[in-house]
Structures are given as structure tokens and as C-alpha cells.
Short mmCIF file of C-alpha atoms and ligand atoms in Angstrom, two decimals:
data_model
loop_
_atom_site.label_atom_id
_atom_site.label_comp_id
_atom_site.label_asym_id
_atom_site.label_seq_id
_atom_site.Cartn_x
_atom_site.Cartn_y
_atom_site.Cartn_z
CA MET A 1 0.00 0.00 0.00
CA ARG A 2 1.29 3.49 -0.83
CA PHE A 3 0.85 6.33 1.62
CA ALA A 4 0.02 9.90 0.69
CA LEU A 5 2.90 12.30 1.39
CA ALA A 6 2.82 13.39 5.04
CA ASP A 7 2.57 17.05 5.97
CA LEU A 8 6.05 17.80 7.26
CA SER A 9 5.65 21.58 7.25
CA ILE A 10 6.54 23.60 10.34
CA GLN A 11 6.29 27.24 11.36
CA ILE A 12 9.07 29.23 13.01
CA GLY A 13 8.20 32.87 13.71
CA HIS A 14 6.25 34.03 10.67
CA ILE A 15 7.97 31.66 8.24
CA ARG A 16 6.46 28.37 7.10
CA PHE A 17 9.02 25.75 6.06
CA ASN A 18 8.05 22.77 3.88
CA ASN A 19 9.84 20.42 6.25
CA PRO A 20 11.97 20.52 9.43
CA VAL A 21 15.28 19.26 7.98
CA PHE A 22 17.76 22.08 7.33
CA VAL A 23 21.46 21.92 6.41
CA ALA A 24 23.77 23.36 9.07
CA SER A 25 26.09 26.32 8.74
CA GLY A 26 29.57 25.56 7.43
CA THR A 27 28.58 22.27 5.84
CA PHE A 28 26.85 23.44 2.67
CA GLY A 29 28.95 26.45 1.63
CA TYR A 30 26.95 29.53 0.63
CA GLY A 31 24.09 27.24 -0.41
CA THR A 32 24.76 27.23 -4.12
CA GLU A 33 27.72 24.84 -4.45
CA ASN A 34 25.81 21.54 -4.26
CA LYS A 35 23.12 22.39 -6.83
CA GLU A 36 24.38 19.74 -9.28
CA LEU A 37 24.59 17.02 -6.61
CA VAL A 38 21.40 17.59 -4.63
CA ASP A 39 17.86 18.73 -5.34
CA VAL A 40 18.21 21.61 -2.89
CA SER A 41 14.54 22.56 -3.33
CA LYS A 42 13.69 19.51 -1.19
CA LEU A 43 15.58 20.87 1.85
CA GLY A 44 13.61 22.59 4.60
CA ALA A 45 16.16 25.40 4.53
CA ILE A 46 19.81 26.09 3.88
CA VAL A 47 21.84 27.82 6.59
CA THR A 48 24.86 29.46 4.97
CA LYS A 49 28.38 29.44 6.30
CA SER A 50 29.15 32.36 8.63
CA ILE A 51 29.52 35.74 6.94
CA THR A 52 31.58 38.52 8.56
CA LEU A 53 31.99 42.21 7.72
CA ASN A 54 35.37 41.79 6.00
CA PRO A 55 36.67 38.83 3.98
CA ARG A 56 38.62 36.30 6.06
CA GLU A 57 41.16 33.69 4.99
CA GLY A 58 40.57 31.72 8.15
CA ASN A 59 43.12 29.83 10.22
CA PRO A 60 46.25 28.19 8.74
CA PRO A 61 46.14 24.43 8.06
CA PRO A 62 45.80 21.82 9.42
CA ARG A 63 42.28 22.95 10.25
CA LEU A 64 40.28 19.75 9.89
CA VAL A 65 40.85 16.29 11.38
CA GLU A 66 38.73 13.16 11.62
CA THR A 67 38.15 11.86 15.17
CA PRO A 68 36.29 8.81 16.53
CA SER A 69 32.65 9.22 15.37
CA GLY A 70 33.24 12.82 14.37
CA MET A 71 35.65 15.51 13.29
CA ILE A 72 37.33 18.59 14.67
CA ASN A 73 37.55 21.79 12.65
CA SER A 74 39.15 25.14 13.17
CA ILE A 75 38.35 26.96 9.96
CA GLY A 76 38.45 30.38 11.58
CA LEU A 77 35.38 31.75 9.80
CA ALA A 78 36.92 31.82 6.30
CA ASN A 79 34.45 33.67 4.07
CA ILE A 80 34.17 36.26 1.29
CA GLY A 81 32.84 39.10 3.47
CA VAL A 82 29.41 40.69 3.33
CA ASP A 83 29.92 43.03 0.35
CA LYS A 84 31.00 40.26 -2.01
CA TYR A 85 28.28 38.06 -0.50
CA ILE A 86 25.71 40.68 -1.48
CA SER A 87 27.02 41.09 -5.03
CA ASP A 88 27.78 37.43 -5.81
CA MET A 89 25.42 35.30 -3.73
CA LEU A 90 22.17 37.17 -3.23
CA PRO A 91 21.28 37.16 -6.95
CA VAL A 92 21.76 33.37 -7.10
CA TYR A 93 19.28 32.88 -4.24
CA GLU A 94 16.42 34.37 -6.26
CA GLY A 95 15.70 31.16 -8.18
CA ILE A 96 16.94 28.57 -5.70
CA GLY A 97 13.53 27.46 -4.40
CA THR A 98 14.76 26.87 -0.84
CA PRO A 99 14.50 29.25 2.12
CA ILE A 100 17.95 30.69 2.84
CA ILE A 101 18.98 31.50 6.40
CA MET A 102 22.13 33.60 6.48
CA ASN A 103 24.55 32.86 9.31
CA ILE A 104 26.32 35.97 10.65
CA ALA A 105 29.47 36.05 12.80
CA GLY A 106 31.30 39.00 14.30
CA SER A 107 33.95 40.01 16.77
CA SER A 108 32.01 42.95 18.19
CA MET A 109 28.42 44.05 18.55
CA ASP A 110 29.04 46.68 15.84
CA GLU A 111 30.24 44.04 13.40
CA TYR A 112 27.13 41.87 13.78
CA ILE A 113 24.95 44.97 13.41
CA SER A 114 26.81 46.27 10.33
CA VAL A 115 26.54 42.94 8.51
CA LEU A 116 22.84 42.66 9.27
CA GLU A 117 22.16 46.28 8.29
CA LYS A 118 23.94 45.82 4.96
CA ILE A 119 21.70 42.87 4.13
CA GLU A 120 18.60 44.72 5.34
CA SER A 121 19.41 47.64 3.03
CA VAL A 122 19.07 45.50 -0.13
CA SER A 123 16.22 43.32 -1.25
CA SER A 124 16.96 39.61 -1.04
CA ALA A 125 15.40 36.17 -0.81
CA ILE A 126 16.97 35.61 2.63
CA VAL A 127 14.21 34.62 5.09
CA GLY A 128 16.20 35.00 8.26
CA TYR A 129 19.45 35.18 10.15
CA GLU A 130 21.19 32.66 12.37
CA ILE A 131 23.58 34.51 14.66
CA ASN A 132 26.79 32.64 15.45
CA ILE A 133 27.55 33.54 19.07
CA SER A 134 29.30 30.25 19.56
CA CYS A 135 32.34 29.95 17.27
CA PRO A 136 35.15 28.36 19.29
CA ASN A 137 37.93 29.16 16.83
CA VAL A 138 38.54 32.90 16.77
CA LYS A 139 40.38 34.97 19.35
CA GLU A 140 37.86 37.80 19.58
CA GLY A 141 34.10 37.79 19.72
CA GLY A 142 32.19 34.72 18.62
CA MET A 143 31.85 32.56 21.66
CA GLN A 144 32.39 35.51 24.05
CA PHE A 145 28.80 36.54 23.32
CA GLY A 146 27.36 33.06 23.66
CA ILE A 147 28.77 32.38 27.10
CA ASP A 148 27.41 35.58 28.67
CA CYS A 149 23.71 36.16 29.37
CA SER A 150 23.72 39.94 29.27
CA MET A 151 25.82 40.08 26.06
CA THR A 152 23.48 37.54 24.45
CA GLU A 153 20.43 39.55 25.41
CA SER A 154 21.83 42.93 24.29
CA LEU A 155 23.08 41.55 20.96
CA THR A 156 19.76 39.82 20.32
CA SER A 157 17.72 42.92 21.07
CA ALA A 158 20.05 45.18 19.03
CA LEU A 159 19.53 42.91 16.01
CA ARG A 160 15.82 42.46 16.72
CA LYS A 161 15.34 46.25 16.48
CA ARG A 162 16.84 46.20 13.00
CA THR A 163 15.05 43.32 11.29
CA GLU A 164 11.68 41.71 10.89
CA LYS A 165 13.25 38.66 9.28
CA LEU A 166 13.57 35.48 11.32
CA LEU A 167 16.17 35.89 14.09
CA ILE A 168 17.78 32.68 15.38
CA MET A 169 20.52 32.70 18.02
CA LYS A 170 22.92 29.73 17.74
CA LEU A 171 23.91 28.49 21.18
CA SER A 172 27.18 27.05 22.39
CA PRO A 173 27.35 23.82 24.41
CA ASN A 174 30.58 25.11 25.98
CA VAL A 175 28.78 26.78 28.88
CA THR A 176 27.75 25.87 32.40
CA ASP A 177 24.08 26.71 31.98
CA ILE A 178 22.76 26.71 28.40
CA SER A 179 19.20 27.34 29.63
CA SER A 180 20.05 30.78 30.96
CA ILE A 181 21.68 31.77 27.65
CA ALA A 182 18.59 30.53 25.78
CA THR A 183 16.37 32.56 28.11
CA SER A 184 18.47 35.66 27.38
CA ALA A 185 18.02 35.09 23.63
CA GLU A 186 14.26 34.77 24.13
CA ASN A 187 14.16 37.91 26.29
CA GLY A 188 16.10 39.79 23.63
CA GLY A 189 13.40 38.98 21.09
CA ALA A 190 14.78 36.01 19.15
CA ASP A 191 12.27 33.97 17.14
CA ALA A 192 14.14 30.73 17.83
CA VAL A 193 17.40 29.29 19.11
CA SER A 194 19.52 26.65 17.43
CA ALA A 195 21.55 24.24 19.55
CA ILE A 196 24.24 23.10 19.54
CA ASN A 197 27.30 24.53 17.88
CA THR A 198 30.50 22.48 18.09
CA VAL A 199 32.06 21.25 21.33
CA VAL A 200 35.62 22.40 22.08
CA GLY A 201 37.95 19.50 21.37
CA MET A 202 41.59 18.62 20.74
CA SER A 203 43.38 15.95 18.71
CA ILE A 204 47.00 14.86 19.12
CA ASP A 205 49.14 12.53 16.97
CA HIS A 206 51.05 10.39 19.48
CA LYS A 207 53.57 9.34 16.81
CA THR A 208 54.75 12.88 16.14
CA ALA A 209 53.64 14.36 19.49
CA LYS A 210 52.05 17.18 17.48
CA SER A 211 48.61 18.71 17.61
CA ASN A 212 46.48 17.71 14.62
CA ILE A 213 45.00 21.22 14.54
CA TYR A 214 47.05 24.40 13.97
CA THR A 215 45.12 26.34 16.61
CA THR A 216 45.41 23.43 19.12
CA PHE A 217 41.70 23.55 19.95
CA GLY A 218 38.85 23.19 17.50
CA GLY A 219 35.15 22.41 17.30
CA LEU A 220 34.09 18.77 17.59
CA SER A 221 31.06 17.71 15.52
CA GLY A 222 29.44 14.51 14.23
CA PRO A 223 27.75 11.55 15.98
CA ALA A 224 30.20 11.86 18.91
CA ILE A 225 28.29 14.95 20.10
CA LYS A 226 24.69 13.74 19.61
CA PRO A 227 24.13 12.90 23.31
CA ILE A 228 25.38 16.40 24.25
CA GLY A 229 23.08 17.99 21.67
CA LEU A 230 20.06 16.04 22.89
CA ALA A 231 20.74 16.98 26.50
CA CYS A 232 21.15 20.67 25.63
CA VAL A 233 17.95 20.73 23.55
CA HIS A 234 16.00 19.05 26.34
CA LYS A 235 17.32 21.46 28.98
CA VAL A 236 16.48 24.45 26.81
CA PHE A 237 13.03 23.03 26.02
CA HIS A 238 12.09 23.35 29.69
CA SER A 239 13.26 26.98 29.89
CA ILE A 240 11.91 28.84 26.85
CA THR A 241 8.75 29.03 24.77
CA ILE A 242 10.27 29.89 21.36
CA PRO A 243 11.15 27.03 18.98
CA ILE A 244 14.43 25.13 19.20
CA ILE A 245 16.33 23.91 16.16
CA GLY A 246 18.29 20.81 17.18
CA ILE A 247 21.81 20.23 15.85
CA GLY A 248 24.57 17.75 16.59
CA GLY A 249 25.47 14.40 15.07
CA ILE A 250 22.34 13.75 13.04
CA VAL A 251 22.96 11.08 10.38
CA ASN A 252 19.54 9.43 9.93
CA THR A 253 15.79 9.78 10.46
CA GLY A 254 15.92 8.14 13.89
CA ASP A 255 18.28 10.90 15.02
CA VAL A 256 15.81 13.53 13.77
CA VAL A 257 12.97 11.90 15.72
CA GLU A 258 15.15 11.79 18.85
CA TYR A 259 15.87 15.54 18.60
CA ILE A 260 12.15 16.26 18.17
CA LEU A 261 11.30 14.05 21.17
CA ALA A 262 13.89 16.03 23.16
CA GLY A 263 12.17 19.30 22.26
CA ALA A 264 13.30 20.46 18.81
CA LYS A 265 10.81 21.76 16.26
CA ALA A 266 13.30 21.51 13.40
CA VAL A 267 16.82 20.15 13.00
CA GLN A 268 20.00 20.88 11.10
CA VAL A 269 22.21 18.20 9.58
CA GLY A 270 25.88 19.19 9.50
CA THR A 271 28.89 16.91 9.40
CA ALA A 272 26.95 14.10 7.65
CA ASN A 273 26.75 16.32 4.53
CA PHE A 274 30.51 15.90 4.03
CA ARG A 275 30.12 12.12 3.66
CA ASP A 276 26.94 12.37 1.56
CA PRO A 277 25.61 15.73 0.34
CA GLY A 278 22.32 13.94 -0.47
CA ILE A 279 21.82 12.70 3.12
CA CYS A 280 19.09 15.24 3.98
CA VAL A 281 16.89 14.16 1.09
CA LYS A 282 17.23 10.52 2.19
CA ILE A 283 16.44 11.48 5.79
CA LEU A 284 13.37 13.37 4.59
CA ASN A 285 12.02 10.48 2.55
CA ASN A 286 12.29 8.23 5.60
CA LEU A 287 10.77 10.87 7.90
CA ASP A 288 7.77 10.94 5.61
CA LEU A 289 7.40 7.15 5.93
CA TYR A 290 7.84 7.34 9.72
CA ILE A 291 5.13 9.98 10.18
CA ASN A 292 2.72 8.04 7.98
CA LYS A 293 3.44 4.68 9.60
CA HIS A 294 2.94 5.99 13.14
CA ASN A 295 0.04 8.23 12.17
CA ILE A 296 1.42 11.15 14.19
CA THR A 297 2.10 14.81 13.59
CA LEU A 298 5.47 16.44 14.09
CA ASN A 299 4.00 19.02 16.46
CA ASN A 300 2.65 16.37 18.83
CA LEU A 301 6.07 14.75 18.98
CA ILE A 302 7.97 17.85 20.15
CA GLY A 303 9.39 17.34 23.65
CA SER A 304 7.29 14.22 24.23
CA VAL A 305 10.13 11.93 25.33
CA LYS A 306 8.82 9.45 27.88
CA GLN A 307 10.49 9.64 31.28
CA TYR A 308 10.71 7.02 34.00
CA ASP A 309 8.33 7.51 36.95
C1 DHB B 1 34.05 27.46 13.06
C2 DHB B 1 32.94 28.15 13.44
C3 DHB B 1 32.03 27.54 14.27
O1 DHB B 1 30.91 28.17 14.70
C4 DHB B 1 32.24 26.24 14.69
O2 DHB B 1 31.36 25.68 15.51
C5 DHB B 1 33.33 25.57 14.30
C6 DHB B 1 34.24 26.17 13.47
C7 DHB B 1 35.10 28.07 12.25
O3 DHB B 1 34.86 28.78 11.28
O4 DHB B 1 36.26 27.88 12.63
#
């Protein structure tokens, strides 16, 4: 027997997405590179790599290393800068058929604001912003914001005043109390939070006694961090009322369902795209089957993990 296609659509803020499976920042370029490999119109949304005010070359190599069930990166926010992003990328988004969420990074409040204001001053197909307050790999800014409640709240409200597009704050797991940072993002006026960014990690080659990463520390991602991501999403779920986008180690449909049970309304798939750029489409096809087979709706599943008495 064939099932009708399930309704996988979800709403975050004022934006309706066709489905809850997005690609994560830093794993799908500017959103246009994989067009020949993947039917990107099937994706719930594309989150771009982080864009900063000025172009950045990033950190010197080695800046990527495979680790057990994951990888560590220290790219250092390499990107073309917002002006070139506006001239070269925005026009390509017009016909792409997928909602684009632009990820913004900065080393000061002014930098985040300037990047956002530049995008706001032109017309574009961008539906929202994900604000990277959790990059572990740059000396200034980045994670400084995401580990401090008052900085998170003031940055969120400064950006909120300047845009009606979707505003998503991306949270770091490298904090003592992720719930209080999420609450600050909600108080500042964010439409949603995404969690988690990478976990600070280190990799050493015992044969050479050298660090496998130029900057010594980097961001750990992949299946190794899924339990951390689930725990963070579930903690945050009990503290805020705005939607949570779950991230961390998702490689299949079961992982997506687990994040939704923990409290996520949508998810982002990151590291798994490097192994298979078509992974999200496969995950989506299976999610459709899962929803049909269990005769449930995504909304009823959110945060409904069963606990022991
Ligand atoms: C980088 C940025 C991140 O937010 C992250 O989690 C890992 C790496 C980077 O550009 O170095």
C-alpha cells in the first residue's frame, strides 16, 4: 500500500518551512555549491556558512581532522565578506527554491549589526538570520557573546530592532548553563534558538607528538556529540517558549525523531553532509514514511520523550 505524502511543514516565527530538515552552517557552503549534486529545493532550509563584515582567509592548516565518530575543525570563519556576499550570492538565491537563512558572525556588537544592516538595506530572498555567538575558533568575539547572558540579550535585542526577518541565536554547548543563555536570547526577542554549535575538542598525533590542529583547539562535531546535543535541547526546552532547532550528530531519520522528542521543532544536519551531500533528502524520505506509519504529527512529537516515573 502506498501512503500519501505526510505534511512535514513547520512554522518558526512568521515563516512556514516545507519540512523541518535544514542543512547546518559551514557544511553546505553559501548554499549554491551543491546544486548539481542535490535537489536543494527539497531541503527545509539552507543555513549558509558564517559571513563577517570583512573577507577572512581563516586559520592556517591543518584545520580539519577526523576523530572517533566525528571531526574537529578550526576553519576560523573563512568567508568572502558581506559586500561580495551581497554582489555574488544574493542574486543566485532568487531562483533557488529553498528558504535561505544567512549565518552571521562578528567580533564585536558593531560588526554583527553592520553585517545585518547591509543585508537589510538591499532586497533579497533571505528569510532569516542565524547569529553565530558560539564559534570556538577565533580569538575575539564569537563565543564571548554566547557564554554571557547579558551580552546575548543585548546583541539579540540590538539585532531584533533592525530586522523583521527570522532571528535565530545559535547556542554554544561550551557553557555551564545553556538554559540561561537561551532565556536571554528569548528575552532579547529572538524567534528561535539553534543548539548546539560544536564542542571544544583537541586531537594529538602520538607518533609525532604534534597537535592535529594548527590552533590546538577546534570544534568537535558529528555523531560523537549527539548525546550532548540532545541533553542541551531538552534542557532548553524546559526553559523557553520559542522554537528550538536541534543540531549535533544527526545522520539518519531516527536521530531527527530523537531531537524532536527532546524538544526540537526543526533540525540541522551538519557533518553528515561531508560524507553524503544527499543525506538530507534521504532522511526526509524516511521521515515521511515514519510519520505516515505511526500516524502522528510532528507538532505532537515535540518534547514528548517518555520519562521514567
Ligand atoms: C568554526 C565556526 C564555528 O561556529 C564552529 O562551531 C566551528 C568552526 C570556524 O569557522 O572555525
